[in-house]
Amino acid sequence: MEFNYNDRVLKPGYTSCMGCGEALAMRLVLQACGKNVIFTNATGCSEIFTSRYPTSSWNAPWLHSLFENSAAIASGVYYALKHKGLLGKVSVVATGGDGGTADIGLQCLSGAAERGDDFLYVCWDNEAYMNTGVQRSGLTPFNADTTTSPAGKVSFGNDRCKKDMPQIMAAHGIPYVGIGSCGYYRELGGLVKRAMAIRGPKYLQVHSVCPLGWKSDPAKTIDMAKLAFETCLYPLYEIINGVTKARRAPKDGWKPAEEYLKPQGRFRHLFRAAEGASQIIRIQAVAAANMRKFWPEVAVPQFALDAEAKVAEMDKVTA
Amino acid sequence: MAQASTEEKILITGNVAAAEGAVRAGCRFYFGYPITPQNDLPEYMSARMPAVGGTFVQAESELAAMALLHGAAAAGGRAMTSSSSPGVSLKQEALSYLAGSELPALIVNVQRAGPGLGDVRCGQADYFQATRGGGHGDYRLLVLAPHTVQETFDLAYEAFDLAEKWRCPVMILSDQQLGQMMEPVVPAPMSTLPAVRDLPWALSGAEGGRPKRIVKSFYWRPGELEEFNKRLREKYIKMERELPRWEEDRAADAEIVLVAYGTSARIARDAVGLAREAGIRAGLVRPITLWPFPAAPLVAAAKRGARFLVVEMSWGQMIDDVKLSLYGTPRPVDLCWRAGGGVPDVAEVFEQVRRLAGK
C-alpha cells in the first residue's frame, strides 16, 4: 500500500510523543477539514509538535495565535474573508488545547459563538496543560494527579469535575456541538463533515489521550480512549440545531470506572490510599449520571446504581 | 541579607527560591497560571501553600491571577503571582490598577525571549516593561534583579516589607537561566506574621465601627486625580532617593565599567576577571534595583573618567538608563548584547572589553 503524503493536511515528521492521541486526532480532523482552510492554532502541544523549527507539518494556511485568542483571530480571518467575498470558498478552523479553550481562551470563544461567526472551533482535550508540564486545567477530570493538583496526604488530586464545555457551548445556541474521541478515530471525519456543512459557529471537542500526562501505556492509547467512553466517563454525542444525539452505547453494556482509571498513573493514588475506594465510587457516580443523561433508554448497570446509593449515603446531612 | 536559621541549607532552583522566600516572609496567597520557564514555581506552591495553611489557586488566565492578587492584597494578605514574559504582558492592566490603588504585592517575571510568542530560552527584553510601569498611566514598580538563587530567595523574602512600606507592587525580574538553575540556598526562618493582617488600608467588612477605608485608583472630582498623581510622583521621587541598591566588583579603579544585571551580570563578572588577567582595569556595577536605577556609582565612575559597557540580553534597554544616569557627566557608553534567546558568552564580552581598552 502506498501513501501519498502530498495530500495530507498534516504531513508526517511532527514531533509528538509516542502514543500521542492528539496527533492522531489532529491528522484525521484536519484531513476532513481539507486544505482550503485557514487554520488558527493557540499555543500548546499541537502548535509545538507540528512546527518544530525549521520545519512545519502544516500543508495548509496556518496562523499561530497567543494562548487565549485562537477564536478571536479566527473571527478576524472570517471577517476578512467575508470582505473579500471568499466565504463559502475558504473555510476557517480554529484549534486549541483544553487550557487554551476552557480556561484562558473561553472569553474569545464565547464572543465568537455569541456573534455567530462562521467557523469551526476544535478543542484537543488531553485534560491538562501538557505542553508546559502537566498542570491542571478546567478540563482535568476529578481526582487526577497533576503537577499543580498533586495527590498526597491531604489531597486526591484535582478536587473538581471537568468543566462541561460542550454544554457551555451549546448554551450559546450555536448550530453544532460535537464530541469525538481519538479512540473512535474513524468517526472523526464524519463529525467534521457534519459540522462543516453547517453555517455559523461550530464546536468540536476531541478526547485526546496523553500517555505522558496520564502516565498511561503509549501502546494502549486507543484502548484508553475507548475505555473513557465505555465507562461513560467521557460521553460522546452531538448537538445539531439543538437536538442531542448520543453515540450508540457499547454493545456489551457500560463498564465499571475502575477499568479506565486503573491503567493510568494519574489515578494510581486512588488504588493505593485507604480512602481511595470512596473516591472511585464518586467517580463511578459521575459516570452513572452521564449514562442517565445521554442514554436514558439504556439500563444503568447495578455497579453504577450501587455507587450512586453509596455517594448519597456518604453525603447525607446528619442531623 | 536575611538572617540564616541554624545550619539549614537547601538545593533549589531560582523559581523555587522565589516561592520559598515569599512563603517564609509570610506570603500565604499564590495565584498563577502555567507558562514556561516558570512552571516549577506554581507547581511548588501547589503543595507548599496547603502545607503552610495558605491558598494556592491556579487561575483560568494571567488576567485572573493578577486580579486575584489585587483582591487578596486589598484584604491585607501577602500575595504573589509569577509568570514569564507573554504572561506578564497580560497582567499589565491589573498591575496598573494595583499600583494606582497603592497595594503591596509581589510579581515575579522569569523573563524569556520575545517579542510575540518568542521562545522559552533566556531573555532580558522586559526591562522597559518592568521599569517604566508596563501598563497604562504614570506609575512605577519597585523592580528587584537578583543574580543568584540565594539572592532570589533573599529579595523575595524582603519584597513584602518593601511593598508594604512603600505601598507599591514589587517585581522580581528574573530570567530563564536564573529561574531554572539550582544553587544551594541558606534560607531565612519562617515569618510568624498572620496570613491576613489588619493593615491600615485592608478591607475587613462593614462591621466594627472603625473609620472608613478606601482602596481605589479612581478620583473623579475635578482636579482630584491630578492631586493624586502629584502625591504618587512625590512618593516615587522619595523612592528614587532612598531605594537604589547595587553591588560593585572591582569598579573602584576601573577604566571600563561593565553594567549588567541578572544572568548577564554573572557573565560580565567572569569577563571582568579575564580582563584583569589581561591587565585591563575593568569592573562591574550590578544594579540590584532596576527601578529606582542606581545612578550614583555610574556618575562616580564617570567622574573618574571611566567608560561603560552595558551587557544585556536585549538589543538595548538598560543602556538607556545608563545614558540617562550620565546625563550631566557624559562618557562613552557601549553595548554588548544578545537577544532572541541568545546568551552572551564570557569570551565575547571579554573581546569587546579588550577592543574598548585598545589592547
Coordinates of C-alpha atoms in Angstrom, one line a residue, chain A residues 43 47 64 66-68 99-100 103-104 129 131-133 135-137 147-150 154 163, chain B residues 33-36 39-40 42-44 46-47 50 56 58-63 86 90 116-117:
Chain A
T43 CA -0.1 27.8 21.8
E47 CA 1.4 24.0 17.9
H64 CA -0.4 30.8 15.2
L66 CA -1.4 33.6 21.6
F67 CA -2.7 31.2 24.2
E68 CA -6.0 32.9 24.7
G99 CA -6.4 25.0 28.7
G100 CA -6.4 27.4 25.7
D103 CA -9.6 28.4 30.7
I104 CA -7.8 31.3 29.2
Y129 CA -1.6 21.7 30.3
N131 CA 3.0 21.3 26.9
T132 CA 4.1 23.2 30.0
G133 CA 4.4 20.1 32.1
Q135 CA -0.6 21.4 35.1
R136 CA -4.3 21.0 35.8
S137 CA -6.8 22.8 33.6
T147 CA 1.8 19.0 38.9
T148 CA -0.5 21.7 40.3
S149 CA -3.1 19.4 41.7
P150 CA -0.7 16.9 43.4
V154 CA -4.2 15.7 52.2
K163 CA -15.9 21.9 33.2
Chain B
Y33 CA -1.0 30.2 35.5
P34 CA 1.2 27.8 33.5
I35 CA 3.8 29.3 31.3
T36 CA 7.4 28.1 30.7
N39 CA 6.2 26.3 35.9
D40 CA 8.2 24.9 38.8
P42 CA 3.4 27.3 40.8
E43 CA 4.0 23.6 40.9
Y44 CA 6.0 24.0 44.1
S46 CA 0.5 23.9 44.8
A47 CA 1.9 21.7 47.5
P50 CA -1.6 24.0 51.7
F56 CA -3.0 28.2 46.1
Q58 CA -4.3 28.1 39.5
A59 CA -6.4 30.7 37.8
E60 CA -8.0 30.4 34.4
S61 CA -5.8 33.1 33.0
E62 CA -3.0 35.5 33.7
L63 CA -5.5 38.3 34.0
P86 CA 4.0 37.0 27.5
L90 CA -1.4 40.0 30.0
G116 CA 5.4 37.9 20.5
L117 CA 5.5 34.2 21.3

